[in-house]
Amino acid sequence: MRNHSKILLIYTGGTIGMIKDFETGALRPFNFDELLHSIPELKLLDHEIETVSFEEPMDSSNMNPEYYKEIATIIEENYEIYDGFVVLHGSDTMSYSASALSFMFENLSKPIIYTGSQLPIGDLRTDAKENLITSIQLAGLKKNGKNVIAEVGLYFEYKLYRANRTTKINAEHFQAFNSLNYPALAESGVHLEVNEPMLKKANRRKKLIVHKELDNNIMILKLFPGINENIIHQLISTKGLKGIIMETYGSGNACDEDWFINLLQEAMENGIFIVNVTQCIGGSVVMGHYATSTRLEKIGVISGKDITTESAVAKMMYLLPKELSPKVFKTIFETSLRGEML
Ligand code: ASP
């Protein structure tokens, strides 16, 4: 049985790929040709690793759907050649990017593991080495000759998560991500423990479809007590706006005064899709549970259930170009497509 895997490492930028110039102390992008020399531990892995880098590695704050497309194209073009893919990415917007990739790849049967780090790879106390080495190990993991992981994952600080369930929760702790509504897919300790029942099952008979069209005519509307009618009116009247991810309170509650409900209804009549997601980092939207969400349900606001905001943004970008009727859009949005919701 062949347990040796071929892994493609895709470097997009972020802290992980930086190295401290010991003369100046400044961080500079890492030369990927030197990777194997700088991390000799990689040679201990029984995998063949090849690397490809963005021409201009970037801070993930500058990521957008065009770059998601670039990452997706690299994977698509190399899909048959490699057993798994590791995407090195800035942690700031990693959950958005990895969630987007999860929707872009339908019938994925190979692992795409996103990782990054809080400290550069050259730093003495770096978290980059462990994150990178274990991500490669996970991407190359095989059982009976078949890869174990067949979905988009995010590996950080000893845990592999389903990417579209994650949120960056800390700007400085090594444990920068969490997935409160779905358990970790794997945990790295003395042993690499894979939580097999929680993994997405690959359907290898279905052909891979890569959806590269994304529509970013959307916005996130975070509610807060005292939110102003005029401002919301202006926002939802924005030309070209097609979708709103509305971050509500608790289990999907919002102000239920007439002016607010009427504005939302008006937006929906103008063809704008509105998805209700919770501001909480864990738990689910349950419209109708409180009186303050009953009117949202009545006017046909879409339930984001327990989806993260990052994943809702990605799902909206992915579904908009499909030009679905409002009824079908709502049904599909409320259905789990890639394990992103219950
Ligand atoms: N600002 C960086 C980025 O997201 C932070 C990191 O890499 O962790 O690209």
Tab-separated table of C-alpha atoms and ligand atoms in Angstrom:
chain	number	residue	atom	x	y	z
A	1	MET	CA	0.000	0.000	0.000
A	2	ARG	CA	1.396	3.391	-1.006
A	3	ASN	CA	1.366	5.834	1.859
A	4	HIS	CA	3.683	8.257	0.241
A	5	SER	CA	1.810	11.350	-0.967
A	6	LYS	CA	2.504	14.153	-3.354
A	7	ILE	CA	1.638	17.517	-1.855
A	8	LEU	CA	1.435	20.909	-3.494
A	9	LEU	CA	2.211	23.805	-1.171
A	10	ILE	CA	0.644	27.053	-2.343
A	11	TYR	CA	2.113	30.167	-0.793
A	12	THR	CA	-0.118	33.242	-0.968
A	13	GLY	CA	1.552	35.325	1.750
A	14	GLY	CA	0.920	36.232	5.370
A	15	THR	CA	3.163	36.087	8.379
A	16	ILE	CA	4.004	32.406	7.973
A	17	GLY	CA	6.009	32.986	4.846
A	18	MET	CA	8.100	35.781	6.247
A	19	ILE	CA	11.560	35.472	7.630
A	20	LYS	CA	13.426	37.858	9.855
A	21	ASP	CA	16.350	39.492	8.194
A	22	PHE	CA	18.858	39.217	11.017
A	23	GLU	CA	20.762	42.283	9.853
A	24	THR	CA	17.851	44.691	9.680
A	25	GLY	CA	15.336	42.911	11.911
A	26	ALA	CA	12.642	43.508	9.288
A	27	LEU	CA	10.250	40.834	8.038
A	28	ARG	CA	10.620	39.916	4.412
A	29	PRO	CA	8.803	37.361	2.263
A	30	PHE	CA	10.334	33.944	2.323
A	31	ASN	CA	11.998	32.500	-0.735
A	32	PHE	CA	10.151	29.287	-1.289
A	33	ASP	CA	12.987	27.578	-3.080
A	34	GLU	CA	14.782	27.689	0.262
A	35	LEU	CA	11.893	26.142	2.128
A	36	LEU	CA	13.221	22.619	2.332
A	37	HIS	CA	16.610	23.900	3.479
A	38	SER	CA	15.120	26.100	6.199
A	39	ILE	CA	12.814	23.451	7.590
A	40	PRO	CA	14.921	20.283	7.520
A	41	GLU	CA	12.116	18.515	9.426
A	42	LEU	CA	10.145	18.438	6.182
A	43	LYS	CA	12.593	15.875	4.855
A	44	LEU	CA	11.530	13.521	7.615
A	45	LEU	CA	8.043	13.425	6.170
A	46	ASP	CA	7.538	10.634	3.737
A	47	HIS	CA	5.940	12.966	1.217
A	48	GLU	CA	7.023	14.614	-1.958
A	49	ILE	CA	6.475	18.347	-1.605
A	50	GLU	CA	6.411	20.866	-4.395
A	51	THR	CA	5.746	24.551	-3.991
A	52	VAL	CA	4.134	27.289	-5.989
A	53	SER	CA	3.976	30.888	-4.883
A	54	PHE	CA	1.884	33.943	-5.675
A	55	GLU	CA	4.027	36.253	-7.750
A	56	GLU	CA	3.566	38.900	-5.093
A	57	PRO	CA	2.868	37.322	-1.701
A	58	MET	CA	0.275	39.372	0.126
A	59	ASP	CA	-1.121	40.304	3.478
A	60	SER	CA	-4.490	38.558	3.594
A	61	SER	CA	-6.234	41.872	4.313
A	62	ASN	CA	-5.857	42.493	0.580
A	63	MET	CA	-7.466	39.188	-0.434
A	64	ASN	CA	-10.561	39.231	-2.635
A	65	PRO	CA	-12.504	36.839	-4.907
A	66	GLU	CA	-10.018	37.356	-7.752
A	67	TYR	CA	-7.305	35.825	-5.569
A	68	TYR	CA	-9.648	33.033	-4.460
A	69	LYS	CA	-10.026	32.278	-8.138
A	70	GLU	CA	-6.244	32.220	-8.510
A	71	ILE	CA	-5.878	29.734	-5.657
A	72	ALA	CA	-8.733	27.623	-7.072
A	73	THR	CA	-7.164	27.613	-10.538
A	74	ILE	CA	-3.795	26.438	-9.209
A	75	ILE	CA	-5.533	23.560	-7.420
A	76	GLU	CA	-7.763	22.721	-10.368
A	77	GLU	CA	-4.842	22.605	-12.800
A	78	ASN	CA	-2.872	20.337	-10.475
A	79	TYR	CA	-5.750	18.305	-9.105
A	80	GLU	CA	-4.859	15.035	-10.809
A	81	ILE	CA	-1.119	15.350	-10.137
A	82	TYR	CA	-1.192	15.797	-6.349
A	83	ASP	CA	-2.781	13.901	-3.483
A	84	GLY	CA	-3.327	16.980	-1.366
A	85	PHE	CA	-2.928	20.742	-1.193
A	86	VAL	CA	-1.698	23.036	1.562
A	87	VAL	CA	-2.465	26.734	1.228
A	88	LEU	CA	-0.240	29.100	3.206
A	89	HIS	CA	-2.308	32.193	3.864
A	90	GLY	CA	-2.430	35.171	6.210
A	91	SER	CA	-4.542	34.348	9.218
A	92	ASP	CA	-6.537	37.598	9.251
A	93	THR	CA	-8.945	36.610	6.483
A	94	MET	CA	-8.152	32.919	6.279
A	95	SER	CA	-11.638	31.823	7.341
A	96	TYR	CA	-13.220	33.897	4.546
A	97	SER	CA	-10.851	32.550	1.912
A	98	ALA	CA	-11.017	28.932	3.015
A	99	SER	CA	-14.824	29.105	3.270
A	100	ALA	CA	-14.967	30.479	-0.275
A	101	LEU	CA	-12.791	27.627	-1.553
A	102	SER	CA	-15.065	25.115	0.149
A	103	PHE	CA	-18.015	26.331	-1.935
A	104	MET	CA	-15.975	26.693	-5.125
A	105	PHE	CA	-14.968	23.001	-5.043
A	106	GLU	CA	-17.986	20.748	-5.507
A	107	ASN	CA	-17.395	16.994	-5.113
A	108	LEU	CA	-13.956	17.544	-3.656
A	109	SER	CA	-12.251	14.235	-2.948
A	110	LYS	CA	-8.814	15.515	-1.918
A	111	PRO	CA	-7.676	17.625	1.034
A	112	ILE	CA	-7.134	21.360	0.775
A	113	ILE	CA	-5.601	22.474	4.072
A	114	TYR	CA	-5.240	26.165	4.887
A	115	THR	CA	-2.663	27.178	7.426
A	116	GLY	CA	-0.610	30.150	8.537
A	117	SER	CA	0.980	31.377	11.721
A	118	GLN	CA	1.083	34.167	14.254
A	119	LEU	CA	4.891	34.402	14.159
A	120	PRO	CA	7.117	34.180	11.075
A	121	ILE	CA	8.796	30.918	10.236
A	122	GLY	CA	12.226	32.271	11.133
A	123	ASP	CA	11.243	33.400	14.628
A	124	LEU	CA	12.689	31.396	17.486
A	125	ARG	CA	9.283	30.888	19.092
A	126	THR	CA	7.452	30.406	15.840
A	127	ASP	CA	4.214	28.467	15.552
A	128	ALA	CA	4.772	28.247	11.797
A	129	LYS	CA	6.802	25.050	11.747
A	130	GLU	CA	4.302	22.924	13.617
A	131	ASN	CA	1.393	24.374	11.667
A	132	LEU	CA	3.104	23.732	8.351
A	133	ILE	CA	4.494	20.276	9.112
A	134	THR	CA	1.236	18.939	10.544
A	135	SER	CA	-0.794	20.474	7.712
A	136	ILE	CA	1.379	18.623	5.222
A	137	GLN	CA	1.006	15.447	7.233
A	138	LEU	CA	-2.770	15.823	7.286
A	139	ALA	CA	-2.906	16.585	3.576
A	140	GLY	CA	-0.878	13.455	2.906
A	141	LEU	CA	-2.720	11.171	5.301
A	142	LYS	CA	-3.874	7.923	3.684
A	143	LYS	CA	-5.810	4.883	4.752
A	144	ASN	CA	-5.988	1.836	2.505
A	145	GLY	CA	-4.277	3.840	-0.193
A	146	LYS	CA	-6.942	6.591	-0.159
A	147	ASN	CA	-6.609	10.059	1.326
A	148	VAL	CA	-8.390	10.387	4.652
A	149	ILE	CA	-9.451	14.038	4.318
A	150	ALA	CA	-11.585	15.101	1.399
A	151	GLU	CA	-12.600	18.645	2.261
A	152	VAL	CA	-11.272	22.138	2.869
A	153	GLY	CA	-9.708	22.270	6.332
A	154	LEU	CA	-7.990	24.906	8.418
A	155	TYR	CA	-5.130	23.801	10.635
A	156	PHE	CA	-3.872	26.003	13.444
A	157	GLU	CA	-2.289	25.332	16.830
A	158	TYR	CA	-2.762	21.571	17.044
A	159	LYS	CA	-6.270	21.478	15.594
A	160	LEU	CA	-7.705	20.793	12.190
A	161	TYR	CA	-11.114	22.344	11.682
A	162	ARG	CA	-13.656	22.249	8.886
A	163	ALA	CA	-12.632	25.541	7.287
A	164	ASN	CA	-16.121	26.873	6.678
A	165	ARG	CA	-16.907	26.489	10.392
A	166	THR	CA	-14.023	28.646	11.623
A	167	THR	CA	-13.589	32.196	12.867
A	168	LYS	CA	-10.449	34.035	13.833
A	169	ILE	CA	-10.970	34.720	17.517
A	170	ASN	CA	-7.643	36.051	18.728
A	171	ALA	CA	-5.150	38.500	17.258
A	172	GLU	CA	-2.205	37.336	19.321
A	173	HIS	CA	-2.716	33.922	20.873
A	174	PHE	CA	-1.289	30.975	18.984
A	175	GLN	CA	-4.760	29.506	19.223
A	176	ALA	CA	-6.135	32.087	16.829
A	177	PHE	CA	-9.111	30.150	15.473
A	178	ASN	CA	-12.120	28.403	16.806
A	179	SER	CA	-15.043	26.415	15.498
A	180	LEU	CA	-17.743	26.544	18.107
A	181	ASN	CA	-20.482	24.839	16.134
A	182	TYR	CA	-18.502	21.884	14.824
A	183	PRO	CA	-15.871	19.739	16.535
A	184	ALA	CA	-12.258	19.618	15.405
A	185	LEU	CA	-11.625	17.149	12.590
A	186	ALA	CA	-8.229	16.199	13.952
A	187	GLU	CA	-6.022	16.975	16.903
A	188	SER	CA	-2.285	16.828	17.045
A	189	GLY	CA	-0.719	15.663	20.280
A	190	VAL	CA	1.630	12.791	20.841
A	191	HIS	CA	-0.509	11.110	18.180
A	192	LEU	CA	-2.336	12.629	15.284
A	193	GLU	CA	-5.921	11.820	16.240
A	194	VAL	CA	-8.389	12.062	13.382
A	195	ASN	CA	-12.042	12.434	14.298
A	196	GLU	CA	-13.162	10.255	11.403
A	197	PRO	CA	-16.943	10.285	12.006
A	198	MET	CA	-16.905	14.089	11.666
A	199	LEU	CA	-15.123	14.130	8.309
A	200	LYS	CA	-16.965	14.778	5.088
A	201	LYS	CA	-17.277	11.606	3.057
A	202	ALA	CA	-15.798	11.786	-0.406
A	203	ASN	CA	-17.909	10.644	-3.291
A	204	ARG	CA	-15.139	9.679	-5.670
A	205	ARG	CA	-17.510	8.729	-8.452
A	206	LYS	CA	-18.772	12.279	-8.799
A	207	LYS	CA	-16.745	14.558	-11.011
A	208	LEU	CA	-15.061	17.603	-9.498
A	209	ILE	CA	-16.752	20.879	-10.440
A	210	VAL	CA	-14.919	24.126	-9.789
A	211	HIS	CA	-17.199	27.163	-9.519
A	212	LYS	CA	-15.135	30.241	-10.183
A	213	GLU	CA	-17.793	32.865	-10.542
A	214	LEU	CA	-18.339	34.812	-7.332
A	215	ASP	CA	-20.450	37.926	-6.882
A	216	ASN	CA	-19.289	40.417	-4.266
A	217	ASN	CA	-22.234	42.833	-4.487
A	218	ILE	CA	-23.041	42.115	-0.890
A	219	MET	CA	-22.633	43.587	2.555
A	220	ILE	CA	-22.590	42.607	6.220
A	221	LEU	CA	-25.056	44.563	8.330
A	222	LYS	CA	-24.259	44.257	12.016
A	223	LEU	CA	-27.169	45.349	14.184
A	224	PHE	CA	-26.673	47.284	17.400
A	225	PRO	CA	-29.147	48.896	19.778
A	226	GLY	CA	-29.868	52.375	18.460
A	227	ILE	CA	-29.167	51.576	14.804
A	228	ASN	CA	-30.434	54.452	12.726
A	229	GLU	CA	-33.342	54.260	10.253
A	230	ASN	CA	-31.885	56.757	7.819
A	231	ILE	CA	-28.530	54.976	7.691
A	232	ILE	CA	-30.124	51.569	7.045
A	233	HIS	CA	-32.343	53.134	4.429
A	234	GLN	CA	-29.278	54.551	2.641
A	235	LEU	CA	-27.384	51.277	2.911
A	236	ILE	CA	-30.100	49.062	1.510
A	237	SER	CA	-30.727	51.539	-1.311
A	238	THR	CA	-27.128	51.113	-2.506
A	239	LYS	CA	-27.057	50.625	-6.260
A	240	GLY	CA	-26.081	47.099	-7.265
A	241	LEU	CA	-26.560	45.597	-3.818
A	242	LYS	CA	-27.761	41.986	-4.145
A	243	GLY	CA	-27.323	40.398	-0.750
A	244	ILE	CA	-27.128	41.281	2.927
A	245	ILE	CA	-25.658	39.127	5.666
A	246	MET	CA	-27.509	40.546	8.651
A	247	GLU	CA	-25.814	39.886	11.986
A	248	THR	CA	-28.584	39.786	14.551
A	249	TYR	CA	-28.639	39.230	18.301
A	250	GLY	CA	-28.601	35.858	20.062
A	251	SER	CA	-30.717	33.268	18.310
A	252	GLY	CA	-31.549	35.561	15.397
A	253	ASN	CA	-33.408	38.400	17.087
A	254	ALA	CA	-33.705	41.975	15.873
A	255	CYS	CA	-35.648	45.119	16.551
A	256	ASP	CA	-39.200	44.354	15.432
A	257	GLU	CA	-40.457	47.915	15.047
A	258	ASP	CA	-42.429	48.662	11.884
A	259	TRP	CA	-39.826	50.950	10.297
A	260	PHE	CA	-37.164	48.246	10.477
A	261	ILE	CA	-39.316	45.399	9.180
A	262	ASN	CA	-40.695	47.626	6.404
A	263	LEU	CA	-37.200	48.567	5.249
A	264	LEU	CA	-36.134	44.939	5.096
A	265	GLN	CA	-39.283	44.013	3.238
A	266	GLU	CA	-38.713	46.811	0.757
A	267	ALA	CA	-35.165	45.574	0.141
A	268	MET	CA	-36.406	42.042	-0.451
A	269	GLU	CA	-39.053	43.294	-2.875
A	270	ASN	CA	-36.201	44.943	-4.761
A	271	GLY	CA	-34.567	41.520	-5.173
A	272	ILE	CA	-32.054	41.747	-2.334
A	273	PHE	CA	-31.487	38.499	-0.423
A	274	ILE	CA	-31.251	38.890	3.343
A	275	VAL	CA	-29.670	36.195	5.490
A	276	ASN	CA	-30.036	36.157	9.259
A	277	VAL	CA	-26.849	35.099	11.074
A	278	THR	CA	-26.093	35.513	14.739
A	279	GLN	CA	-23.494	37.883	16.170
A	280	CYS	CA	-22.610	35.164	18.688
A	281	ILE	CA	-19.660	33.001	17.743
A	282	GLY	CA	-21.523	29.874	18.771
A	283	GLY	CA	-25.103	28.656	18.538
A	284	SER	CA	-27.773	28.966	15.923
A	285	VAL	CA	-30.419	31.288	14.520
A	286	VAL	CA	-33.889	29.941	15.315
A	287	MET	CA	-36.407	32.363	13.896
A	288	GLY	CA	-39.696	32.290	15.757
A	289	HIS	CA	-38.090	31.245	19.035
A	290	TYR	CA	-38.537	34.798	20.345
A	291	ALA	CA	-41.215	37.270	19.290
A	292	THR	CA	-38.403	39.553	18.091
A	293	SER	CA	-37.563	37.189	15.250
A	294	THR	CA	-41.086	36.158	14.273
A	295	ARG	CA	-41.588	39.088	11.911
A	296	LEU	CA	-38.268	38.376	10.183
A	297	GLU	CA	-39.427	34.852	9.512
A	298	LYS	CA	-42.824	36.079	8.274
A	299	ILE	CA	-41.367	38.398	5.651
A	300	GLY	CA	-39.143	35.583	4.350
A	301	VAL	CA	-35.704	36.447	5.716
A	302	ILE	CA	-33.360	33.495	5.070
A	303	SER	CA	-32.146	31.588	8.131
A	304	GLY	CA	-28.384	31.250	8.312
A	305	LYS	CA	-28.908	28.691	11.102
A	306	ASP	CA	-25.516	28.032	12.722
A	307	ILE	CA	-23.374	29.276	9.830
A	308	THR	CA	-20.475	31.647	10.536
A	309	THR	CA	-20.533	35.141	9.061
A	310	GLU	CA	-17.427	34.282	7.028
A	311	SER	CA	-19.087	31.249	5.548
A	312	ALA	CA	-22.350	33.126	4.899
A	313	VAL	CA	-20.397	35.735	2.940
A	314	ALA	CA	-18.769	32.980	0.884
A	315	LYS	CA	-22.035	31.120	0.315
A	316	MET	CA	-23.774	34.313	-0.792
A	317	MET	CA	-20.929	35.137	-3.225
A	318	TYR	CA	-21.132	31.594	-4.576
A	319	LEU	CA	-24.931	31.424	-4.952
A	320	LEU	CA	-25.625	34.877	-6.408
A	321	PRO	CA	-24.229	34.168	-9.898
A	322	LYS	CA	-26.501	31.116	-10.176
A	323	GLU	CA	-29.463	33.486	-10.701
A	324	LEU	CA	-31.906	31.436	-8.663
A	325	SER	CA	-35.475	32.464	-7.946
A	326	PRO	CA	-35.977	33.889	-4.414
A	327	LYS	CA	-37.720	30.701	-3.296
A	328	VAL	CA	-34.997	28.379	-4.587
A	329	PHE	CA	-32.246	30.689	-3.318
A	330	LYS	CA	-33.737	30.555	0.171
A	331	THR	CA	-34.128	26.778	0.102
A	332	ILE	CA	-30.569	26.236	-1.090
A	333	PHE	CA	-29.099	28.758	1.317
A	334	GLU	CA	-30.839	27.007	4.185
A	335	THR	CA	-29.418	23.644	3.066
A	336	SER	CA	-25.961	22.474	4.025
A	337	LEU	CA	-23.891	22.290	0.831
A	338	ARG	CA	-20.408	21.661	2.213
A	339	GLY	CA	-21.049	20.888	5.866
A	340	GLU	CA	-21.155	24.599	6.695
A	341	MET	CA	-24.400	24.384	8.687
A	342	LEU	CA	-26.631	21.905	10.426
B	1	ASP	N1	-1.779	40.372	8.588
B	1	ASP	C1	-1.380	38.997	8.372
B	1	ASP	C2	-2.244	38.428	7.281
B	1	ASP	O1	-3.360	38.071	7.495
B	1	ASP	C3	-1.479	38.244	9.630
B	1	ASP	C4	-1.104	36.795	9.505
B	1	ASP	O2	-0.549	36.347	8.552
B	1	ASP	O3	-1.370	36.073	10.438
B	1	ASP	O4	-1.781	38.339	6.155
